[in-house]
Coordinates of C-alpha atoms and ligand atoms in Angstrom, one line a residue:
X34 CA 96.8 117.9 124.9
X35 CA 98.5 114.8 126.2
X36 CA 102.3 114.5 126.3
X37 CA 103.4 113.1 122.4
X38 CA 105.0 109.8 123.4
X39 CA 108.8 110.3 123.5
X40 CA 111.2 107.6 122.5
X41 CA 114.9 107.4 122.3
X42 CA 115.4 106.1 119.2
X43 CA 118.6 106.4 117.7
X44 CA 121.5 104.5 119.5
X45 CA 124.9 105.6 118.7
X46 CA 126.5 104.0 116.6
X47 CA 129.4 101.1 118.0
X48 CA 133.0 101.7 117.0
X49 CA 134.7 98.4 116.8
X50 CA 138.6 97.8 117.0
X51 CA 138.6 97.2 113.8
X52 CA 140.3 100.1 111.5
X53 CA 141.2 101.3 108.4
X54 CA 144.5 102.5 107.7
X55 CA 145.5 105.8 105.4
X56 CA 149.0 106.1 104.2
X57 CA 150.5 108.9 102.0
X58 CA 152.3 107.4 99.3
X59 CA 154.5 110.3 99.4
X60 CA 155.2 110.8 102.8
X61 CA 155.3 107.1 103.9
X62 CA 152.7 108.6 107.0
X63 CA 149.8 106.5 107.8
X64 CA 146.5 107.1 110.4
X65 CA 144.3 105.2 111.6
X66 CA 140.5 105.8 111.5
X67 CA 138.2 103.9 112.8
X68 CA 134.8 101.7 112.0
X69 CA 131.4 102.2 113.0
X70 CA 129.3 99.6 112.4
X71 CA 125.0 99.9 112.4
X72 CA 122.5 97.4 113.2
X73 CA 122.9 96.7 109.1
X74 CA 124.5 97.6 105.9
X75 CA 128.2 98.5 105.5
X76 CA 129.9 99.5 108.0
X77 CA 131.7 102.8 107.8
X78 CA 135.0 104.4 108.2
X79 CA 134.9 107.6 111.3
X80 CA 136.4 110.2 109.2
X81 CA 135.8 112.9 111.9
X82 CA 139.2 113.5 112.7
X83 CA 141.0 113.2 109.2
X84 CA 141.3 116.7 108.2
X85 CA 142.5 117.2 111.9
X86 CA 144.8 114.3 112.1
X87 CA 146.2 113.7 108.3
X88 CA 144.9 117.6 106.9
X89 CA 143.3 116.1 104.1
X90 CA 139.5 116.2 103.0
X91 CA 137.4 113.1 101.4
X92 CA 136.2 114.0 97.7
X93 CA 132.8 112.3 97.3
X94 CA 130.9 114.5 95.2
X95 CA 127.2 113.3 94.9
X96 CA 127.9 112.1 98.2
X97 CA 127.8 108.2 96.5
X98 CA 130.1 107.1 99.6
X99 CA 129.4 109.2 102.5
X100 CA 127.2 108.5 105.2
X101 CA 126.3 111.9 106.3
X102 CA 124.3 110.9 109.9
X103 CA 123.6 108.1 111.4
X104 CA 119.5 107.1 111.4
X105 CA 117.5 104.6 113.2
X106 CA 114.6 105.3 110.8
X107 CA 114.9 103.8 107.5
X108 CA 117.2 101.3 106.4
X109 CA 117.1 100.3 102.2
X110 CA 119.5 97.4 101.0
X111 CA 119.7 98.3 97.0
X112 CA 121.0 95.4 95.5
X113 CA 118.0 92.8 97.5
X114 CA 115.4 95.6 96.7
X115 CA 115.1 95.6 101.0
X116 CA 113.3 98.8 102.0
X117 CA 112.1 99.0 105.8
X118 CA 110.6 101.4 108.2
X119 CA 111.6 101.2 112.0
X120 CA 112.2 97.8 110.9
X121 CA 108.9 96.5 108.8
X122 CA 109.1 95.8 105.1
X123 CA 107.3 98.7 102.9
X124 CA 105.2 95.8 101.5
X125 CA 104.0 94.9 104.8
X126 CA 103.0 98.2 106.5
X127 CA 101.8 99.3 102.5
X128 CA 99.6 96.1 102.5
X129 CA 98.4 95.4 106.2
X130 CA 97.9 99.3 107.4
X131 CA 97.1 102.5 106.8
X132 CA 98.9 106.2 106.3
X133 CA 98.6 107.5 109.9
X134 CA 99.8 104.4 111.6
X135 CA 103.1 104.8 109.2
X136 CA 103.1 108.6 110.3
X137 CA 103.6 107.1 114.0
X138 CA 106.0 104.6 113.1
X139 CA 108.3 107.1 111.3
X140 CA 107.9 109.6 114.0
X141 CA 108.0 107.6 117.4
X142 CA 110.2 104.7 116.1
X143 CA 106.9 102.0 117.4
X144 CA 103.5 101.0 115.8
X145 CA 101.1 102.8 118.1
X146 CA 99.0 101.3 120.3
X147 CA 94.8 101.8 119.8
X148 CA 94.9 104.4 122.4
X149 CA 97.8 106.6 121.0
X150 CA 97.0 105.9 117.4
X151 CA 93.5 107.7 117.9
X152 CA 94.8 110.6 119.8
X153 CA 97.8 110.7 117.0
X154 CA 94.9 110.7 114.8
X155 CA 92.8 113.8 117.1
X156 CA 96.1 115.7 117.2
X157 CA 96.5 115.3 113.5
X158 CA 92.8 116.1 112.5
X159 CA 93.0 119.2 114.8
X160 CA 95.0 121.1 112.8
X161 CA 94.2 120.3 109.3
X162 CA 92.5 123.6 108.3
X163 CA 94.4 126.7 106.8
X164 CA 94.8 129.8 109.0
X165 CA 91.9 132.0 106.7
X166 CA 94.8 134.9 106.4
X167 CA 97.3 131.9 104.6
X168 CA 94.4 130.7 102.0
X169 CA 94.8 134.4 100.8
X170 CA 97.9 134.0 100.1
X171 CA 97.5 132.1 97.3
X172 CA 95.5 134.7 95.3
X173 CA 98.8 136.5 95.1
X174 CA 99.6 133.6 92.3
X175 CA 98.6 133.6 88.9
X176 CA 96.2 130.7 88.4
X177 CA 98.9 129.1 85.7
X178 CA 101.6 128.9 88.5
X179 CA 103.2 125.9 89.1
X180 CA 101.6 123.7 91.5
X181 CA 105.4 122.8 93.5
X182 CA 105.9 126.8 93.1
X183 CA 102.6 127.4 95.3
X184 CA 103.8 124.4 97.9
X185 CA 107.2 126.0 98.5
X186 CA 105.6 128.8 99.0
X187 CA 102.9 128.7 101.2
X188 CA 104.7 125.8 103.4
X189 CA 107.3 128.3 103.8
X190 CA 105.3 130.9 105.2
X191 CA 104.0 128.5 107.8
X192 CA 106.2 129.5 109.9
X193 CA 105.3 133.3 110.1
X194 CA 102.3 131.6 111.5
X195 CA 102.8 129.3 113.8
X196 CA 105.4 131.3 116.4
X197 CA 104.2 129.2 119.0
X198 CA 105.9 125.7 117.8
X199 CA 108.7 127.2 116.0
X200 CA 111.1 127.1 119.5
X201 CA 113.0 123.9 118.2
X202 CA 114.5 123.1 121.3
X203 CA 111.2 122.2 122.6
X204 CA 110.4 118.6 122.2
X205 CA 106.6 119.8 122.8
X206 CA 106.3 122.3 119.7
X207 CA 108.8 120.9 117.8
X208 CA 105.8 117.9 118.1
X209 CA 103.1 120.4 117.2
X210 CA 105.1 121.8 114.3
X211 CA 105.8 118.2 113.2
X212 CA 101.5 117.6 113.2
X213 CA 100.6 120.9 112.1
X214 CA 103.0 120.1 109.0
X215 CA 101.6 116.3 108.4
X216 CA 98.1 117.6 108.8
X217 CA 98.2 120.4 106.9
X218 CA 99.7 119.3 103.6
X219 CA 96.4 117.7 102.1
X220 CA 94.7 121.3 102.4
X221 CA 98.1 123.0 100.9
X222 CA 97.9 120.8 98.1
X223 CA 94.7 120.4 97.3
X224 CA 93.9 124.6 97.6
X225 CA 97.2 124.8 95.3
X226 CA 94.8 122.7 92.5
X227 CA 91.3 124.3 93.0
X228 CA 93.5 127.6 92.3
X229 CA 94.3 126.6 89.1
X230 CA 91.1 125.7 88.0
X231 CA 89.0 128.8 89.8
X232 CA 87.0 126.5 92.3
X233 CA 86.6 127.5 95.8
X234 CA 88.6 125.7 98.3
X235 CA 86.7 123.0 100.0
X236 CA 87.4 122.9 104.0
X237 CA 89.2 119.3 105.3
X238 CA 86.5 116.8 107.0
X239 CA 88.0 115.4 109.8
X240 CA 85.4 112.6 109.6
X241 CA 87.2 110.7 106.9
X242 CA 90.4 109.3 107.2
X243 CA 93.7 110.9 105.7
X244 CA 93.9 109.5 102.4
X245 CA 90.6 110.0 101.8
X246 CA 90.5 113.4 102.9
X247 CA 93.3 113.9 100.5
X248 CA 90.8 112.9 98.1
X249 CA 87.9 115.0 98.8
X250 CA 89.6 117.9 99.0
X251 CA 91.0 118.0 95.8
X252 CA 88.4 116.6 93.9
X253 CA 84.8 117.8 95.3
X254 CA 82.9 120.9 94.6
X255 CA 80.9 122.4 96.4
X256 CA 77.4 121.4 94.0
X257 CA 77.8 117.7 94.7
X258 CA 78.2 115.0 97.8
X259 CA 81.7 113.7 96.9
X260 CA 81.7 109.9 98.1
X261 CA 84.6 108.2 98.3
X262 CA 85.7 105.3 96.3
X263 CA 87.4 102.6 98.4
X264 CA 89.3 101.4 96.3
X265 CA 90.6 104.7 95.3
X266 CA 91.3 105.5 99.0
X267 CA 92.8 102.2 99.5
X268 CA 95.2 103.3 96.1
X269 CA 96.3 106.6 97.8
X270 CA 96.7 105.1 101.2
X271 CA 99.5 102.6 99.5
X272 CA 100.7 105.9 97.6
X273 CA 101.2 107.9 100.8
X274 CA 103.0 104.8 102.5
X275 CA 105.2 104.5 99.4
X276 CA 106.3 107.3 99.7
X277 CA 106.4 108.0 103.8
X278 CA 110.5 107.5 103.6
X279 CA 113.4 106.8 101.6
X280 CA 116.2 107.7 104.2
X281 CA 118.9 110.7 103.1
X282 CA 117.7 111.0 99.3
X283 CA 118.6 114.6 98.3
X284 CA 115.3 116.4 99.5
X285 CA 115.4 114.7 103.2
X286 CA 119.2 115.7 103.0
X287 CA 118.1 119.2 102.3
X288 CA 115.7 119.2 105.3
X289 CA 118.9 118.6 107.4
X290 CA 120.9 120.5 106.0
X291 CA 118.9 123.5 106.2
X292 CA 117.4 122.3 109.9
X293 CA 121.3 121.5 110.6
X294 CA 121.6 126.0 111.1
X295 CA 118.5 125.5 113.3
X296 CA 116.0 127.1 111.2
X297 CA 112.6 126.3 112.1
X298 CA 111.0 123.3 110.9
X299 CA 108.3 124.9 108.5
X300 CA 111.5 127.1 106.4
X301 CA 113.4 123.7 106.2
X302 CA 110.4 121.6 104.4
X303 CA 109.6 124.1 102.2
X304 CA 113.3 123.7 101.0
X305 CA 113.0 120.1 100.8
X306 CA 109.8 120.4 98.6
X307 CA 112.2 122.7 96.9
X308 CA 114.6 120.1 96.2
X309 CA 112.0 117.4 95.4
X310 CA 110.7 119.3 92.6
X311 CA 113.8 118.2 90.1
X312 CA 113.0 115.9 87.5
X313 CA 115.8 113.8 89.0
X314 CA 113.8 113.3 92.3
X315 CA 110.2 113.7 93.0
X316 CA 109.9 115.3 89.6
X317 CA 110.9 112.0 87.5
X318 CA 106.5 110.8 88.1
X319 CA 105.4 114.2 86.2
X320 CA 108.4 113.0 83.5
X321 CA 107.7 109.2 83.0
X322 CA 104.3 111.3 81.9
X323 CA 105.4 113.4 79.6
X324 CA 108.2 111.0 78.3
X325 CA 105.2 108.3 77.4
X326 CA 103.4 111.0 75.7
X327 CA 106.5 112.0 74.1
X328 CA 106.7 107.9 72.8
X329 CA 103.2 107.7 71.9
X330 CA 103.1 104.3 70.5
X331 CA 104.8 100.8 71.1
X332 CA 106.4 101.0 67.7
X333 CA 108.6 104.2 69.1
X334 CA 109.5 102.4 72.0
X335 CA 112.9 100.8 70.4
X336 CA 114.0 104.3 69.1
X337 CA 113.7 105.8 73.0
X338 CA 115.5 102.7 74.5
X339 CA 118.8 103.6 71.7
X340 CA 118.4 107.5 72.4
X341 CA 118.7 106.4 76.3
X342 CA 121.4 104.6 75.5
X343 CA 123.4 107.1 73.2
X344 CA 126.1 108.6 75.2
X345 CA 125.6 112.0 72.8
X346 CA 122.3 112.1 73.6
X347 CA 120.8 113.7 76.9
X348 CA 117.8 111.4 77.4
X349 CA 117.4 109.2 79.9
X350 CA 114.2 106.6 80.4
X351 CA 112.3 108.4 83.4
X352 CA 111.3 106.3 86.1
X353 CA 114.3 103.8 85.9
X354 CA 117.3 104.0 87.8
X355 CA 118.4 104.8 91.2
X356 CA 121.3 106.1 93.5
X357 CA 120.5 102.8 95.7
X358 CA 118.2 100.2 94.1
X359 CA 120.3 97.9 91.8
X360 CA 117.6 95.8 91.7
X361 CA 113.6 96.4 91.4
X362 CA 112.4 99.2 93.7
X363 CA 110.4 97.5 96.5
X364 CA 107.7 100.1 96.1
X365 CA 107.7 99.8 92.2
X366 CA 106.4 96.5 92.4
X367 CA 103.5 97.1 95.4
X368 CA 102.3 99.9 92.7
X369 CA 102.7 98.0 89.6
X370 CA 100.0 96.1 91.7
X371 CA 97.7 99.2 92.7
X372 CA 97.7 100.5 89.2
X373 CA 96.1 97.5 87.6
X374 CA 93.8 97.3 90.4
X375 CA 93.0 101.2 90.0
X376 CA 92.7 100.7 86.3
X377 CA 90.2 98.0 86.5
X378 CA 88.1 99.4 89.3
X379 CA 87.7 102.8 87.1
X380 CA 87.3 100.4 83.8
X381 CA 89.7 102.5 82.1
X382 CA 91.7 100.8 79.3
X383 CA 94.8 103.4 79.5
X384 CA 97.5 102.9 76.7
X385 CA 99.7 104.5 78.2
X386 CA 100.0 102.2 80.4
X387 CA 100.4 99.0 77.8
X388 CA 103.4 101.2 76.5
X389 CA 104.6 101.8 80.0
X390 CA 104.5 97.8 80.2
X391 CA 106.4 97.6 76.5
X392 CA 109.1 100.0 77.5
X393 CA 109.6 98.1 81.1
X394 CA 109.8 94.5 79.4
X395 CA 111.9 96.1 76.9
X396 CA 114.3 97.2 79.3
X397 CA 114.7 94.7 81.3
X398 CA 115.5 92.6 78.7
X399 CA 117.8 94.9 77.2
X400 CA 122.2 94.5 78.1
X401 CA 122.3 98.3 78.4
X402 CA 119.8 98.7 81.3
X403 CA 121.2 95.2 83.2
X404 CA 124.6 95.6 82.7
X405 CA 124.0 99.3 84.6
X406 CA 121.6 97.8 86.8
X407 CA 118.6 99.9 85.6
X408 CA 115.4 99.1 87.4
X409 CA 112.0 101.0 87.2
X410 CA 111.8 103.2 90.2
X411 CA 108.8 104.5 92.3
X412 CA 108.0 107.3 90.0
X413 CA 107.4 104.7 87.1
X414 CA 103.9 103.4 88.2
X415 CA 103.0 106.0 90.5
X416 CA 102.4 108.6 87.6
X417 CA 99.7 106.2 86.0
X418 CA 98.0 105.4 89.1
X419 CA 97.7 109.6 89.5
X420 CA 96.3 109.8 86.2
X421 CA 93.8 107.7 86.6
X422 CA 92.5 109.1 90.1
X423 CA 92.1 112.2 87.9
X424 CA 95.2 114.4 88.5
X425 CA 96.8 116.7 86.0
X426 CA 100.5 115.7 85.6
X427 CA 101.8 118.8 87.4
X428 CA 100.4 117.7 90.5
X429 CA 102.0 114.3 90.9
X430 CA 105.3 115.9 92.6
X431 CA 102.7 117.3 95.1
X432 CA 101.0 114.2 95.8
X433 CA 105.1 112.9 96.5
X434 CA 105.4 116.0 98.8
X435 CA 102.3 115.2 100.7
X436 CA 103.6 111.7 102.0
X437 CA 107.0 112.6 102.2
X438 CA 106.3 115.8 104.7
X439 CA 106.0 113.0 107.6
X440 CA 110.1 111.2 106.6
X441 CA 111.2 115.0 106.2
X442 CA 110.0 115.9 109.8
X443 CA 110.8 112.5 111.4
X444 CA 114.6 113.1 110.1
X445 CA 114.6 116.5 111.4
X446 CA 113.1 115.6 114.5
X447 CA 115.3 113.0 114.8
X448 CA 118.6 115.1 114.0
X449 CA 117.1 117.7 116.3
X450 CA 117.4 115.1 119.2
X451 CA 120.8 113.7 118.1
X452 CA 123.9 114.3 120.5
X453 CA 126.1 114.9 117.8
X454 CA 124.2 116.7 115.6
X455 CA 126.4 120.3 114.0
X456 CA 125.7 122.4 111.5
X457 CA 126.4 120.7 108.1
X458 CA 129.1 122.6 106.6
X459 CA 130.9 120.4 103.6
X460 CA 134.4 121.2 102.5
X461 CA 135.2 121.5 99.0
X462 CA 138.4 121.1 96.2
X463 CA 139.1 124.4 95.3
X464 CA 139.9 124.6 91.6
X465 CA 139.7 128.4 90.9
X466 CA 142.4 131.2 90.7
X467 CA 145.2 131.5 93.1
X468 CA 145.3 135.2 94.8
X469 CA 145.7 137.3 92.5
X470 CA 146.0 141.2 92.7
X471 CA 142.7 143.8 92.3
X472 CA 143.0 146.0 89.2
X473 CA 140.5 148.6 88.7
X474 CA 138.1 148.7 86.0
X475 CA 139.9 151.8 84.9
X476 CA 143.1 149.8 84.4
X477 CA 142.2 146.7 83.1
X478 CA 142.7 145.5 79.7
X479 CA 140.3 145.6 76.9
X480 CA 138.8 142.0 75.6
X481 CA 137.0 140.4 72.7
X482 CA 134.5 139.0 75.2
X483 CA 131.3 140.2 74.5
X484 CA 128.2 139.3 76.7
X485 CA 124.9 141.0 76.1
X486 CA 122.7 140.6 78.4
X487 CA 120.0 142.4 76.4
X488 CA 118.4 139.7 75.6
X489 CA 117.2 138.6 78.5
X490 CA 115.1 141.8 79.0
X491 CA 113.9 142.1 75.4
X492 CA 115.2 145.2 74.8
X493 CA 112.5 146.5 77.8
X494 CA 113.2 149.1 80.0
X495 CA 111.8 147.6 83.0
X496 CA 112.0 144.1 84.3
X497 CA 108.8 141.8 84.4
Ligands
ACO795 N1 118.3 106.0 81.4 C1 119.4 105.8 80.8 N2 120.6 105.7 81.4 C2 120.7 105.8 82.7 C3 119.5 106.1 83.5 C4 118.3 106.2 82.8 N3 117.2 106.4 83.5 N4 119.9 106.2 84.8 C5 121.2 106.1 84.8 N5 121.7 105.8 83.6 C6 123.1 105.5 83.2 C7 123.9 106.8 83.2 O1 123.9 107.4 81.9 C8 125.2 106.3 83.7 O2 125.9 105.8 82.5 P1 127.5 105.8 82.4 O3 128.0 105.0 83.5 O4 127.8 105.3 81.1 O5 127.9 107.3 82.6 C9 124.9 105.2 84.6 O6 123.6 104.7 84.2 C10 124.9 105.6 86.1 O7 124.0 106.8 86.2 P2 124.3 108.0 87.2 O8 123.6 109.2 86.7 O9 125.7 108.1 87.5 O10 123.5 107.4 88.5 P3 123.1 108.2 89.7 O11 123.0 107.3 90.8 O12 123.9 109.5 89.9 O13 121.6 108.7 89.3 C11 119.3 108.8 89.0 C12 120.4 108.1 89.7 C13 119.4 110.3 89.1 C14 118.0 108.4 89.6 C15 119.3 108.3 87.5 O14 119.2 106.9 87.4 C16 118.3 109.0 86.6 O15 118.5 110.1 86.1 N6 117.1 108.4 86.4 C17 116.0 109.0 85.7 C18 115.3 110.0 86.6 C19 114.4 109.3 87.7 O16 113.7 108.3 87.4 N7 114.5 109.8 88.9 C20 113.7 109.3 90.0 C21 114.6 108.6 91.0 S1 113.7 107.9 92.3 C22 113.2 109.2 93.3 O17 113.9 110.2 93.4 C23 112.0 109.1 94.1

C-alpha cells in the first residue's frame, strides 16, 4: 500500500500583543492573558495559565464560550449561516462533488488529485466487508434492538479486531484505522437494518461508488438485481456531505475527549455514536419524525408553535435551533432542495412534508422563534428525504453516523498529530458537602426517607 499522503495541517495558533486583563474586585490584583487569534472568527483569550497564575477556574458550562482546541478543519460562522470545509463552502463541495472526495478533504486538509483520489478510493473499497466472526455478533441482539444500540456496539468491538492499526502513534495504522472505519460503516449500518427485518446481509460491491453502495446494501435482497436510482444516489451523496463535519459539536467533542486518554480510535467512535444518539444531536432527524406525526395536520400546527413557546411546557420544535446557527443552517437549505427533488423523482405526494413547510413558514414568521433566533437545522429536511428513500425512522441517526465517522476520525487524527494535545480533564464548581465525618450505619440516625427500589424489579427475584 502506498504511503497515505501526509500534510501538516494545523498551524498554531498566533498570539498577538494584544491582551485581556482580569482584576479581582476584591483584591485589587489583575493578570494578564493573552489572545490567540485564527485565520477567522473571534479571537480567543489563552486561559492556560489562569488557574496557575490567578487560582481561579472559568465556569462555562455547555461549554457556550470555550474553545476547547484549535482546528484547521472546519470553520462555521452562525450568524451568516458560513459553513466551510478546509476552506470550501458545504454548498459547493455538496453541489459540485462527491462523498469520497469530501472524505479526502476532511482527512488530508487538500482536494485530491485524480491519482490519489482513486487509490483513496482502492484503500477505502478494500476494507468495506465485515470480519465473518463480527457479522455474528449481531445475532447476539434481539431483532427489536435499537438500530444506534447495534452501531455502538459493533463499532466498538472493532477494535478487538483490528490490533494491527490500533498503535496510535503510528501515522500508518492510525490511517488504516481511519479507512477501515470510513469504509466499514455502510456494511455496519446496513447489517444493523436487515437484522431487524430477518434478511440476510448482503456483501458491499466495491463496483459502485459509496453512496450508492450505502444504498444497495441496505435495501436489496438477495431475489432481485437492485439498480440504483441516480437520483437517489445523487440525494445520499449530498446527505453524506451534509453531514461529513460540523467542527466540536458534542459527539466530535466526545471523540476527543475519549481519544484525548489515547484509547484507540475504533473505542472513541463508538462513543461518539454514543453521544450522537440524543435527541438533541443526531437524534433531533428521528424526532422532527415523530413530532410531525405527533401534529398530524396543518390545523394543529398553531397549538405546537404555543406549546414550544410555553415556558411550563417541555416541548420544543425539533429540527430548529442551534448552539451556532443564528441564522438558516447552510445545509438546511441544500436539503430543503434534495427533498423536493427526491419527492418528485419517487412521485410521492408526502403530507408530511406540506406540514413540515406550514410549521417552517409558521416559524419563521413567528416573534418567538426570531427574537431567539430559531432557524430550522439539518435534521429538519433530512428526516423526509430518509423517509422517502425508504428508511424506517430509527435509522435516520445511523445514516448521520455513517457521514459523520469520516469528521470524527479527521478530528482525532488531527488531535493525534497536535503538539499540544493533553488529556482533556475539565475542572468543575464544587457545590456539594464540606468534609464531613464517617458515621457507621450502626450509628446513624433514623429518617422518614423512604426509597423502594422494588419497583424497578417488579417484585422479581432475579434481574432481566
Ligand atoms: N423550540 C422552542 N424553543 C427553543 C428551541 C426549539 N427547538 N430551541 C431553543 N429554544 C429556546 C430555549 O427554550 C431557550 O429559551 P430561553 O432563553 O427562554 O430559556 C432559548 O431558545 C435558547 O435555547 P438553549 O437550549 O439555551 O440553546 P442551546 O444552544 O443550548 O441548544 C439546541 C441548542 C439543543 C439545538 C436547541 O435549539 C434544541 O433543543 N433544538 C431542538 C433539537 C434539535 O433540533 N437538535 C438538533 C441540533 S443540530 C444537530 O445536532 C445536528
Amino acid at each position: 500500500m502506498a504511503k497515505p499522503a501526509q500534510r501538516n495541517d494545523v498551524r498554531p495558533a498566533r498570539a498577538v500583543r494584544h491582551s485581556f486583563t482580569l482584576t479581582d474586585n476584591e483584591t485589587g490584583e489583575s493578570w494578564e492573558f493573552p489572545t490567540l487569534h485564527g485565520t477567522m472568527g473571534p479571537k480567543v483569550i489563552d486561559t492556560r495559565k489562569l488557574y496557575s497564575q490567578a487560582g481561579v477556574f472559568t465556569y462555562d458550562p455547555g461549554f457556550a464560550s470555550t474553545a476547547s482546541c484549535s482546528s484547521a478543519i472546519t470553520y462555521i460562522d452562525g450568524d451568516a449561516g458560513v459553513l466551510l470545509h478546509r476552506g470550501y463552502a458545504i454548498d459547493d463541495l455538496a453541489k459540485n462533488t462527491d462523498y469520497m472526495d469530501v472524505c479526502y478533504l476532511l482527512l488530508h486538509g487538500e482536494l485530491p488529485s485524480p491519482e490519489e483520489k482513486s487509490e483513496f478510493d482502492i484503500n477505502i473499497n478494500r476494507h468495506t466487508m465485515l470480519h465473518e466472526q463480527l457479522v455474528r455478533f449481531y445475532s447476539g441482539f434481539v431483532r427489536s434492538a435499537h438500530p444506534m444500540a447495534i452501531m455502538v456496539g459493533i463499532v466498538g468491538a472493532l477494535s478487538a479486531f483490528y490490533h494491527d492499526s490500533t498503535d496510535i502513534t503510528d501515522p500508518m495504522q492510525r490511517m488504516i484505522a481511519a479507512h477501515r472505519l470510513i469504509a466499514k460503516m455502510p456494511t455496519i449500518g446496513a447489517y444493523a437494518y436487515k437484522y431487524s427485518l430477518g434478511q440476510p446481509f448482503p456483501y458491499p460491491n466495491n463496483n459502485l461508488s459509496y453512496s450508492e453502495n450505502v444504498l444497495r446494501l441496505m435495501f436489496s435482497a438477495p431475489t432481485d438485481e437492485y439498480e440504483v436510482n441516480p437520483v437517489l444516489a445523487r440525494a445520499m451523496n449530498s446527505i453524506l456531505i451534509l453531514h461529513a463535519d460540523h467542527e466540536q459539536n458534542a459527539s466530535t467533542s466526545t471523540v476527543r475527549l475519549a481519544g484525548s486518554s489515547a484509547a484507540n480510535p475504533f473505542a472513541c467512535v463508538a462513543a461518539g455514536i454514543a453521544s450522537l444518539w440524543g435527541p438533541a444531536h443526531g437524534g433531533a432527524n428521528e424526532a422532527v419524525l415523530n413530532m410531525l406525526h405527533e401534529i398530524g395536520t396543518k390545523d394543529r400546527v398553531a397549538k405546537y408553535i404555543r406549546k414550544a413557546q410555553d415556558p411550563e411546557d417541555n416541548f420544543r420544535l425539533m429540527g430548529f435551533g442551534h448552539r451556532v446557527y443564528k441564522n438558516y443552517d447552510p445545509r438546511a437549505e441544500v436539503l430543503r432542495k434534495t427533498c423536493h427533488e427526491v419527492l418528485e423523482e419517487l412521485g410521492i405526494h408526502d403530507p408530511t412534508l406540506d406540514l413540515a413547510m406550514e410549521l417552517e413558514e409558521i416559524a419563521l414568521n413567528d416573534d418567538y422563534f426570531k427574537e431567539k433566533k430559531l432557524y430550522p437545522n439539518v435534521d429538519f429536511y433530512s428526516g423526509i428525504i430518509l423517509r422517502a428513500l425508504g428508511f424506517p425512522t430509527n435509522m435516520f441517526t445511523v445514516l448521520f453516523a455513517i457521514g459523520r465517522t469520516v469528521g470524527w476520525i479527521a478530528h482525532w487524527k488531527e488531535m493525534m498529530e497536535a503538539p499540544e494535545s493533553r488529556i482533556g480533564r475539565p475542572r468543575q464548581l464544587y457545590v456539594g458537602s464540606k468534609k464531613r465525618e464517617f458515621t457507621s450505619v450502626a450509628n446513624r440516625e433514623h429518617t422518614d426517607r423512604k426509597i423502594s427500589w422494588s419497583w424497578l424489579w417488579g417484585g422479581k427475584k432475579t434481574a432481566d
